[in-house]
Structure formats: structure tokens, C-alpha cells
């Protein structure tokens, strides 16, 4: 860590290397596990952190320990001119990786310009292959657009991974077809457990399909699945290779098996707030600092305050757990 500012280390010795940047809270679909059916309103343009300010924040944190960026939302591709932001971020020398998480609906037309601008990794959310289930899950139509987005991303030669979230009553039957879809294309598919971050506050343990349950299903279907040794300790997924198959299936199990001890993430919301955890209840207003023309040193100090306030774990299973006020699409997943 050779920048001018000290690394972002919290009270538990966790060095923060990843920044998740939400560029909008708007979205073109309405996943039940994330958004309400009716949204009162998305952030108006003037409240979104500008590209200039996002770049300044990243410059400040890259002068410390941040090396990896993930652009997210809401649906990040709803923000116009995103390749311009990617190329601004790409020009910060310390940044080693720029990734994006997207629902893929608008990816077919934008994947190549994003990669040309410097994006190297796409995580595309795919929870079903069936239009009817897609509609039940997202209250919108268009799984074919997601599939076209995946093909468009594959054509760019960037790294492409799929993320799937299973809600027991909605897309349980999609588990094996999704795995087969990924295996046929040699893609990594990761299942992520449903967390209590839905705007409708309908989360219940009964709806969560745990990683262990999914692994048992895959074992039944494929015979043998073998865990792969992690290359990055902060990586939240435990990956498995399926016997005699090309692909890898991973499990992100924040509910049944929290990985907070290895968490190296800081978050920046679309309206310019630092957050140290998805489940945090506090925010640090870096947007205000930017508007007051603060120095990169002041921005770094605010980030350090935020990181030093981080709790040991998210506490989902604590008896006094309270779901955060903001839902996933407002924080940035
Ligand atoms: N709109 C983009 C997308 O869906 O990929 C990016 C933002 S979305 C909030 C990022 C990821 O968060 C998605 O993979 C989605 O499945 C996941 N997600 C949303 N709500 C969740 C929840 N309640 N629990 C676990 N993951 C969730
Ligand atoms: Fe939109 Fe992503 Fe939330 Fe689904 S998970 S509603 S695609 S922000």
C-alpha cells in the first residue's frame, strides 16, 4: 500500500480494498427481494453524485488501500454515459479492477463500449430462464433481454459471471436449469442467499434457500461436487467444481454462514454517502464534502471514520437485529 494516505483499516484489522459504487437507485425491473412494486420516486439527477465527484472520491481512496471497484445500483446501466465514468476511473493508476453488477436488460447494446472504456468483469443477475417466473419475480417482462445481455457480455471477452437468488416460493424449480445453463457456457454461477434487504420487508427464513440445501441438490443431480481453494481470502463465495463438468458453481451464504471476518468492502451510495456495511445504520456524507470542494485528504479522513465504525458482523441472526431503513436498490448491492 504505497499511496499518500494510510490504509483503511478497521478496529478488527480488516484492510479495505474494495469499493462498491452505486451510480443510481433507479431500475427497469422490480425484483421482489429488492424493490417495492410501486416506487415513490427515484433520486433526482441533481442529488446523484456526479462523475467528477465519484472520480475524486475514488482518487482519494486509491491513495489509501482501495484497489478494486464494482459499479452497481439500482440498475447501473440506467445511468447515462456510464462508459465515460469507467474511463475516468480507469485512469486512476492504483485501481486494478473495475467490475459491474447488472441485471443485464440493457447490456447487449452497452457491453462493448464499457469494456473498451476499461471495465473487465461483469456479474449478471439471472434468477430464472422462464418468462413466466421472471414476471413473477421482477413484475416486469423480458428475460430474453437478460439472455441477450449475457451473450453480448460473453462476446466482449471480459470475465462474465452469473448471480442467482432463489426465493423458495418463486424460483426454486430454476435451480438445476440455471446450473445447466451456466455449465453449458463454461460460466461461473453463484447463488446468493436472500437477505433481509427487501423494500417490502417480506423477508423470512422460510423463503431463504441456504447454500447447504443447494449443495445437497447439486450433489444429488451431479454425483460429486468438490470445493475449490479460495485464491482471494476476501472473496465471499465458496466455489465448487462439479465432477466432469467445465463450470464452477459458487455459494454466497451471508445468512447461513456469514463471512464478515473477511469483509474488505466500503460502499458509496448514489446520493454520495459512505456506508461500511449493507446492514449498517449510519452513513457518512461524502457528497456534501465534495460539494464544499473538500480536499482528497478530507475525503480520505471521512472514509477512515466510516471504516473505523464498522461492526464485527452484520448481526442478521441477533435477537435485536433490525432491517436497515434503506433497501438493497437504495444502498447498492
Ligand atoms: N440491478 C443490478 C442487478 O440486479 O444485478 C445491480 C444491483 S442489485 C441490488 C445487485 C445484486 O444484489 C443482485 O445480484 C441481486 O440479486 C442482489 N440482491 C438484491 N436484493 C437482495 C437481497 N434481498 N438479498 C440478497 N441479494 C440481493
Ligand atoms: Fe433492480 Fe437489481 Fe434490485 Fe432487481 S436486484 S430490482 S435488478 S436493483
Coordinates of C-alpha atoms and ligand atoms in Angstrom, one line a residue:
X1 CA 0.0 0.0 0.0
X2 CA 2.1 2.9 -1.2
X3 CA -0.3 5.8 -1.5
X4 CA 0.0 9.1 0.4
X5 CA -2.8 8.2 2.9
X6 CA -2.8 5.4 5.5
X7 CA -4.8 2.2 4.6
X8 CA -8.4 2.0 5.5
X9 CA -8.1 -0.5 8.4
X10 CA -10.9 -1.0 10.9
X11 CA -10.9 -1.9 14.6
X12 CA -10.7 -5.6 13.7
X13 CA -7.7 -5.3 11.4
X14 CA -9.7 -5.6 8.2
X15 CA -7.9 -3.7 5.4
X16 CA -10.5 -2.3 3.0
X17 CA -9.5 -2.8 -0.7
X18 CA -12.9 -2.8 -2.4
X19 CA -15.3 0.0 -3.1
X20 CA -18.9 -0.6 -4.3
X21 CA -20.1 2.4 -6.2
X22 CA -23.8 2.8 -6.7
X23 CA -24.5 5.1 -9.6
X24 CA -28.3 5.2 -9.4
X25 CA -31.1 3.9 -7.3
X26 CA -33.3 3.6 -10.4
X27 CA -34.1 0.3 -12.0
X28 CA -36.1 -1.0 -15.0
X29 CA -37.4 -4.1 -13.2
X30 CA -38.9 -4.6 -9.7
X31 CA -37.4 -7.7 -8.1
X32 CA -39.4 -8.8 -5.1
X33 CA -36.4 -9.4 -3.0
X34 CA -35.2 -5.8 -3.5
X35 CA -37.7 -3.2 -4.7
X36 CA -41.3 -2.4 -3.9
X37 CA -43.9 -2.8 -6.7
X38 CA -44.6 1.0 -6.7
X39 CA -41.6 3.3 -6.1
X40 CA -42.5 6.7 -4.7
X41 CA -39.7 8.2 -6.7
X42 CA -36.0 7.7 -7.6
X43 CA -33.3 10.2 -6.7
X44 CA -33.5 13.3 -9.0
X45 CA -30.4 13.9 -11.2
X46 CA -29.2 16.8 -9.0
X47 CA -28.9 14.5 -6.0
X48 CA -26.8 11.9 -7.7
X49 CA -23.1 12.1 -7.1
X50 CA -21.6 13.5 -10.3
X51 CA -19.0 11.5 -12.3
X52 CA -16.5 14.2 -11.4
X53 CA -17.2 13.7 -7.7
X54 CA -17.2 9.9 -7.9
X55 CA -13.8 10.1 -9.6
X56 CA -12.5 12.5 -6.9
X57 CA -13.7 10.1 -4.1
X58 CA -12.0 7.1 -5.8
X59 CA -8.8 9.1 -6.3
X60 CA -8.8 9.9 -2.6
X61 CA -9.4 6.2 -1.6
X62 CA -6.9 4.8 -4.2
X63 CA -4.3 7.0 -2.4
X64 CA -5.1 4.7 0.5
X65 CA -5.9 1.0 0.2
X66 CA -8.8 0.8 -2.3
X67 CA -7.8 -1.2 -5.4
X68 CA -11.0 -2.8 -6.7
X69 CA -14.2 -1.1 -7.8
X70 CA -17.6 -2.5 -8.5
X71 CA -20.2 -0.3 -10.2
X72 CA -23.7 -1.2 -9.2
X73 CA -27.1 0.3 -8.3
X74 CA -30.2 0.2 -8.7
X75 CA -29.5 -0.8 -12.3
X76 CA -26.2 0.9 -13.2
X77 CA -27.0 0.9 -16.9
X78 CA -29.9 3.3 -16.2
X79 CA -27.3 6.0 -15.6
X80 CA -26.5 7.7 -18.9
X81 CA -22.9 7.8 -20.2
X82 CA -21.5 5.2 -17.9
X83 CA -18.5 4.3 -20.2
X84 CA -17.3 7.9 -19.5
X85 CA -17.2 7.2 -15.8
X86 CA -15.5 3.9 -16.4
X87 CA -12.8 5.5 -18.4
X88 CA -12.3 8.3 -15.8
X89 CA -11.9 5.6 -13.1
X90 CA -9.6 3.5 -15.3
X91 CA -7.2 6.4 -15.5
X92 CA -6.5 6.2 -11.7
X93 CA -3.3 4.2 -11.7
X94 CA -3.8 2.3 -8.4
X95 CA -7.1 0.9 -9.5
X96 CA -6.5 -2.7 -10.5
X97 CA -10.0 -3.9 -11.4
X98 CA -13.3 -2.3 -12.4
X99 CA -16.3 -4.7 -12.3
X100 CA -20.1 -4.2 -12.7
X101 CA -23.1 -5.9 -11.3
X102 CA -26.1 -5.6 -13.7
X103 CA -29.5 -7.2 -14.4
X104 CA -28.4 -7.5 -18.0
X105 CA -31.5 -6.0 -19.5
X106 CA -29.6 -3.2 -21.3
X107 CA -26.3 -4.9 -21.6
X108 CA -26.4 -6.3 -25.1
X109 CA -26.1 -2.7 -26.5
X110 CA -23.6 -1.4 -24.0
X111 CA -21.2 -4.2 -23.1
X112 CA -18.6 -3.5 -25.7
X113 CA -18.3 0.3 -25.0
X114 CA -18.0 -0.5 -21.3
X115 CA -15.2 -2.9 -21.9
X116 CA -13.4 -0.5 -24.3
X117 CA -13.6 2.1 -21.6
X118 CA -11.8 -0.3 -19.1
X119 CA -14.4 -2.5 -17.5
X120 CA -13.1 -6.0 -17.1
X121 CA -15.7 -8.0 -15.2
X122 CA -19.5 -8.4 -15.5
X123 CA -21.6 -10.1 -12.8
X124 CA -25.0 -10.6 -14.4
X125 CA -28.1 -11.4 -12.3
X126 CA -30.0 -14.4 -13.7
X127 CA -32.6 -15.9 -11.4
X128 CA -34.7 -17.8 -14.0
X129 CA -34.8 -18.8 -17.6
X130 CA -38.5 -18.7 -17.9
X131 CA -40.5 -15.7 -18.8
X132 CA -43.4 -16.5 -16.5
X133 CA -41.2 -16.9 -13.5
X134 CA -39.3 -13.8 -14.5
X135 CA -42.5 -11.8 -14.4
X136 CA -43.5 -13.2 -11.0
X137 CA -40.1 -12.3 -9.6
X138 CA -39.5 -9.0 -11.2
X139 CA -43.0 -7.7 -12.0
X140 CA -41.7 -6.9 -15.5
X141 CA -41.2 -8.8 -18.8
X142 CA -38.0 -9.5 -20.7
X143 CA -35.9 -12.5 -19.6
X144 CA -34.9 -12.7 -23.3
X145 CA -33.2 -9.3 -22.9
X146 CA -31.2 -10.6 -20.0
X147 CA -30.1 -13.6 -22.0
X148 CA -29.1 -11.4 -25.0
X149 CA -27.2 -9.2 -22.5
X150 CA -25.3 -12.3 -21.3
X151 CA -24.4 -13.3 -24.9
X152 CA -23.3 -9.7 -25.6
X153 CA -21.1 -9.7 -22.5
X154 CA -19.5 -13.0 -23.5
X155 CA -18.7 -11.6 -26.9
X156 CA -16.6 -8.9 -25.4
X157 CA -14.2 -11.4 -23.8
X158 CA -14.5 -9.7 -20.4
X159 CA -15.0 -12.0 -17.5
X160 CA -18.6 -12.9 -17.1
X161 CA -20.2 -14.5 -14.0
X162 CA -23.8 -15.1 -13.2
X163 CA -25.6 -14.4 -9.9
X164 CA -28.8 -16.2 -8.9
X165 CA -31.0 -15.6 -6.0
X166 CA -33.6 -18.2 -5.1
X167 CA -36.8 -17.5 -3.3
X168 CA -38.3 -20.8 -2.2
X169 CA -41.9 -20.0 -3.3
X170 CA -40.9 -18.4 -6.6
X171 CA -38.0 -19.8 -8.5
X172 CA -36.9 -23.0 -6.7
X173 CA -37.6 -25.0 -9.8
X174 CA -35.0 -22.9 -11.7
X175 CA -32.0 -24.1 -9.6
X176 CA -30.9 -27.0 -11.9
X177 CA -31.8 -25.4 -15.2
X178 CA -29.7 -22.3 -14.2
X179 CA -26.7 -24.6 -13.3
X180 CA -27.0 -26.4 -16.6
X181 CA -27.3 -23.1 -18.5
X182 CA -24.0 -21.9 -16.8
X183 CA -22.2 -25.2 -17.3
X184 CA -23.1 -25.3 -21.0
X185 CA -21.4 -22.0 -21.4
X186 CA -18.5 -22.6 -19.1
X187 CA -19.6 -19.7 -16.9
X188 CA -19.3 -19.4 -13.1
X189 CA -22.7 -19.2 -11.5
X190 CA -23.0 -18.0 -7.9
X191 CA -26.1 -18.5 -5.7
X192 CA -26.6 -15.7 -3.2
X193 CA -28.8 -16.2 -0.2
X194 CA -31.8 -13.9 0.1
X195 CA -31.0 -11.3 2.8
X196 CA -33.4 -9.1 4.8
X197 CA -32.9 -6.1 2.5
X198 CA -36.2 -6.1 0.5
X199 CA -38.2 -2.9 0.4
X200 CA -41.4 -4.8 1.1
X201 CA -40.0 -6.2 4.3
X202 CA -41.4 -9.6 3.5
X203 CA -38.1 -11.5 4.2
X204 CA -38.4 -14.6 6.2
X205 CA -36.1 -17.6 6.9
X206 CA -38.6 -19.8 5.2
X207 CA -38.0 -18.1 1.9
X208 CA -34.2 -18.4 2.1
X209 CA -32.8 -21.4 0.3
X210 CA -29.5 -21.9 2.0
X211 CA -26.2 -22.8 0.3
X212 CA -26.2 -26.1 2.1
X213 CA -29.6 -27.0 0.7
X214 CA -28.4 -26.0 -2.8
X215 CA -25.2 -28.0 -2.5
X216 CA -27.2 -31.1 -1.4
X217 CA -29.4 -30.7 -4.5
X218 CA -26.4 -30.4 -6.8
X219 CA -24.8 -33.4 -5.2
X220 CA -27.9 -35.4 -5.9
X221 CA -28.0 -34.3 -9.5
X222 CA -24.3 -34.4 -10.4
X223 CA -22.9 -37.0 -8.0
X224 CA -19.9 -35.2 -6.8
X225 CA -19.0 -31.6 -6.2
X226 CA -15.6 -30.5 -4.9
X227 CA -14.7 -27.3 -3.1
X228 CA -12.0 -25.2 -4.7
X229 CA -9.4 -23.5 -2.6
X230 CA -10.0 -19.7 -2.4
X231 CA -7.5 -17.6 -4.2
X232 CA -8.7 -14.3 -2.5
X233 CA -9.5 -14.5 1.2
X234 CA -11.9 -11.6 1.0
X235 CA -14.0 -13.3 -1.7
X236 CA -17.4 -14.0 -0.2
X237 CA -18.1 -17.1 -2.4
X238 CA -17.2 -20.7 -1.7
X239 CA -16.8 -22.2 -5.1
X240 CA -17.3 -25.8 -6.1
X241 CA -16.3 -27.7 -9.2
X242 CA -18.8 -30.2 -10.5
X243 CA -17.4 -33.6 -11.4
X244 CA -16.7 -34.0 -15.1
X245 CA -18.0 -30.5 -16.0
X246 CA -16.4 -27.3 -17.2
X247 CA -18.1 -24.8 -15.0
X248 CA -17.9 -23.7 -11.4
X249 CA -20.8 -23.1 -9.0
X250 CA -20.3 -20.8 -6.1
X251 CA -22.3 -20.1 -2.9
X252 CA -22.5 -16.7 -1.2
X253 CA -24.1 -17.6 2.2
X254 CA -24.4 -14.4 4.2
X255 CA -27.4 -15.6 6.2
X256 CA -26.4 -19.2 7.0
X257 CA -22.7 -18.7 7.1
X258 CA -21.6 -15.0 7.4
X259 CA -18.2 -14.1 6.0
X260 CA -17.9 -10.7 7.8
X261 CA -14.5 -11.6 9.2
X262 CA -13.0 -11.3 5.7
X263 CA -15.1 -8.3 4.6
X264 CA -12.9 -5.7 2.8
X265 CA -15.7 -3.6 1.4
X266 CA -16.7 0.0 1.7
X267 CA -19.8 1.4 -0.1
X268 CA -20.7 4.6 -1.8
X269 CA -24.4 5.2 -2.3
X270 CA -25.8 7.0 -5.4
X271 CA -26.5 10.1 -3.3
X272 CA -23.0 10.3 -2.0
X273 CA -22.9 8.5 1.3
X274 CA -20.3 6.2 2.6
X275 CA -21.6 3.0 4.3
X276 CA -19.4 0.4 6.0
X277 CA -21.9 -2.5 5.7
X278 CA -25.1 -3.4 3.8
X279 CA -26.7 -3.6 7.2
X280 CA -25.2 -0.5 8.8
X281 CA -27.5 2.1 10.2
X282 CA -25.1 5.0 9.8
X283 CA -23.9 6.9 6.7
X284 CA -21.1 9.4 6.1
X285 CA -21.9 12.3 3.8
X286 CA -19.1 12.5 1.3
X287 CA -21.3 14.1 -1.3
X288 CA -21.5 17.2 0.9
X289 CA -17.7 17.3 1.3
X290 CA -17.4 17.1 -2.5
X291 CA -19.9 20.0 -3.0
X292 CA -17.9 22.0 -0.5
X293 CA -14.8 21.4 -2.6
X294 CA -13.0 19.4 0.2
X295 CA -9.5 18.1 -0.4
X296 CA -8.8 14.4 -1.2
X297 CA -7.2 14.2 2.3
X298 CA -10.5 15.3 3.9
X299 CA -12.4 12.7 1.8
X300 CA -9.9 10.0 3.0
X301 CA -10.4 11.1 6.6
X302 CA -14.2 10.7 6.3
X303 CA -13.7 7.2 4.8
X304 CA -11.4 6.3 7.6
X305 CA -14.0 7.4 10.2
X306 CA -16.6 5.3 8.4
X307 CA -14.4 2.2 8.3
X308 CA -13.4 2.6 11.9
X309 CA -17.0 2.5 13.0
X310 CA -17.6 -0.8 11.3
X311 CA -19.1 -3.6 13.4
X312 CA -17.6 -7.1 13.7
X313 CA -20.5 -8.6 11.8
X314 CA -23.9 -7.8 10.2
X315 CA -25.9 -9.4 13.1
X316 CA -28.7 -10.8 11.0
X317 CA -29.2 -13.6 13.5
X318 CA -29.0 -11.4 16.6
X319 CA -32.3 -11.1 18.5
X320 CA -32.2 -7.3 18.3
X321 CA -31.5 -7.2 14.5
X322 CA -33.3 -4.5 12.7
X323 CA -33.5 -4.3 8.9
X324 CA -31.8 -1.1 7.7
X325 CA -34.1 1.7 6.6
X326 CA -32.8 1.6 3.0
X327 CA -33.5 -1.4 0.8
X328 CA -30.9 -3.1 -1.4
X329 CA -31.6 -0.9 -4.5
X330 CA -31.0 2.2 -2.5
X331 CA -27.7 1.1 -1.0
X332 CA -26.2 -0.7 -3.9
X333 CA -25.8 -4.4 -4.0
Ligands
LIG1 N1 -29.5 -4.2 -10.6 C1 -28.3 -4.9 -10.7 C2 -28.6 -6.4 -10.5 O1 -29.7 -6.8 -10.1 O2 -27.6 -7.1 -10.8 C3 -27.3 -4.4 -9.6 C4 -27.9 -4.1 -8.3 S1 -28.6 -5.5 -7.4 C5 -29.1 -4.7 -5.9 C6 -27.1 -6.4 -7.0 C7 -27.3 -7.8 -6.5 O3 -28.0 -7.7 -5.3 C8 -28.1 -8.6 -7.5 O4 -27.4 -9.8 -7.9 C9 -29.3 -9.1 -6.7 O5 -29.7 -10.4 -6.9 C10 -28.8 -8.9 -5.2 N2 -29.8 -8.7 -4.3 C11 -30.8 -7.8 -4.3 N3 -31.6 -7.9 -3.2 C12 -31.1 -8.8 -2.5 C13 -31.5 -9.4 -1.2 N4 -32.5 -9.0 -0.5 N5 -30.7 -10.4 -0.7 C14 -29.6 -10.8 -1.4 N6 -29.2 -10.3 -2.6 C15 -30.0 -9.3 -3.1
LIG2 FE1 -33.3 -3.8 -9.9 FE2 -31.1 -5.2 -9.3 FE3 -32.9 -4.6 -7.4 FE4 -33.6 -6.3 -9.2 S1 -31.9 -6.6 -7.7 S2 -34.8 -4.6 -8.5 S3 -32.5 -5.6 -11.0 S4 -31.6 -3.2 -8.5

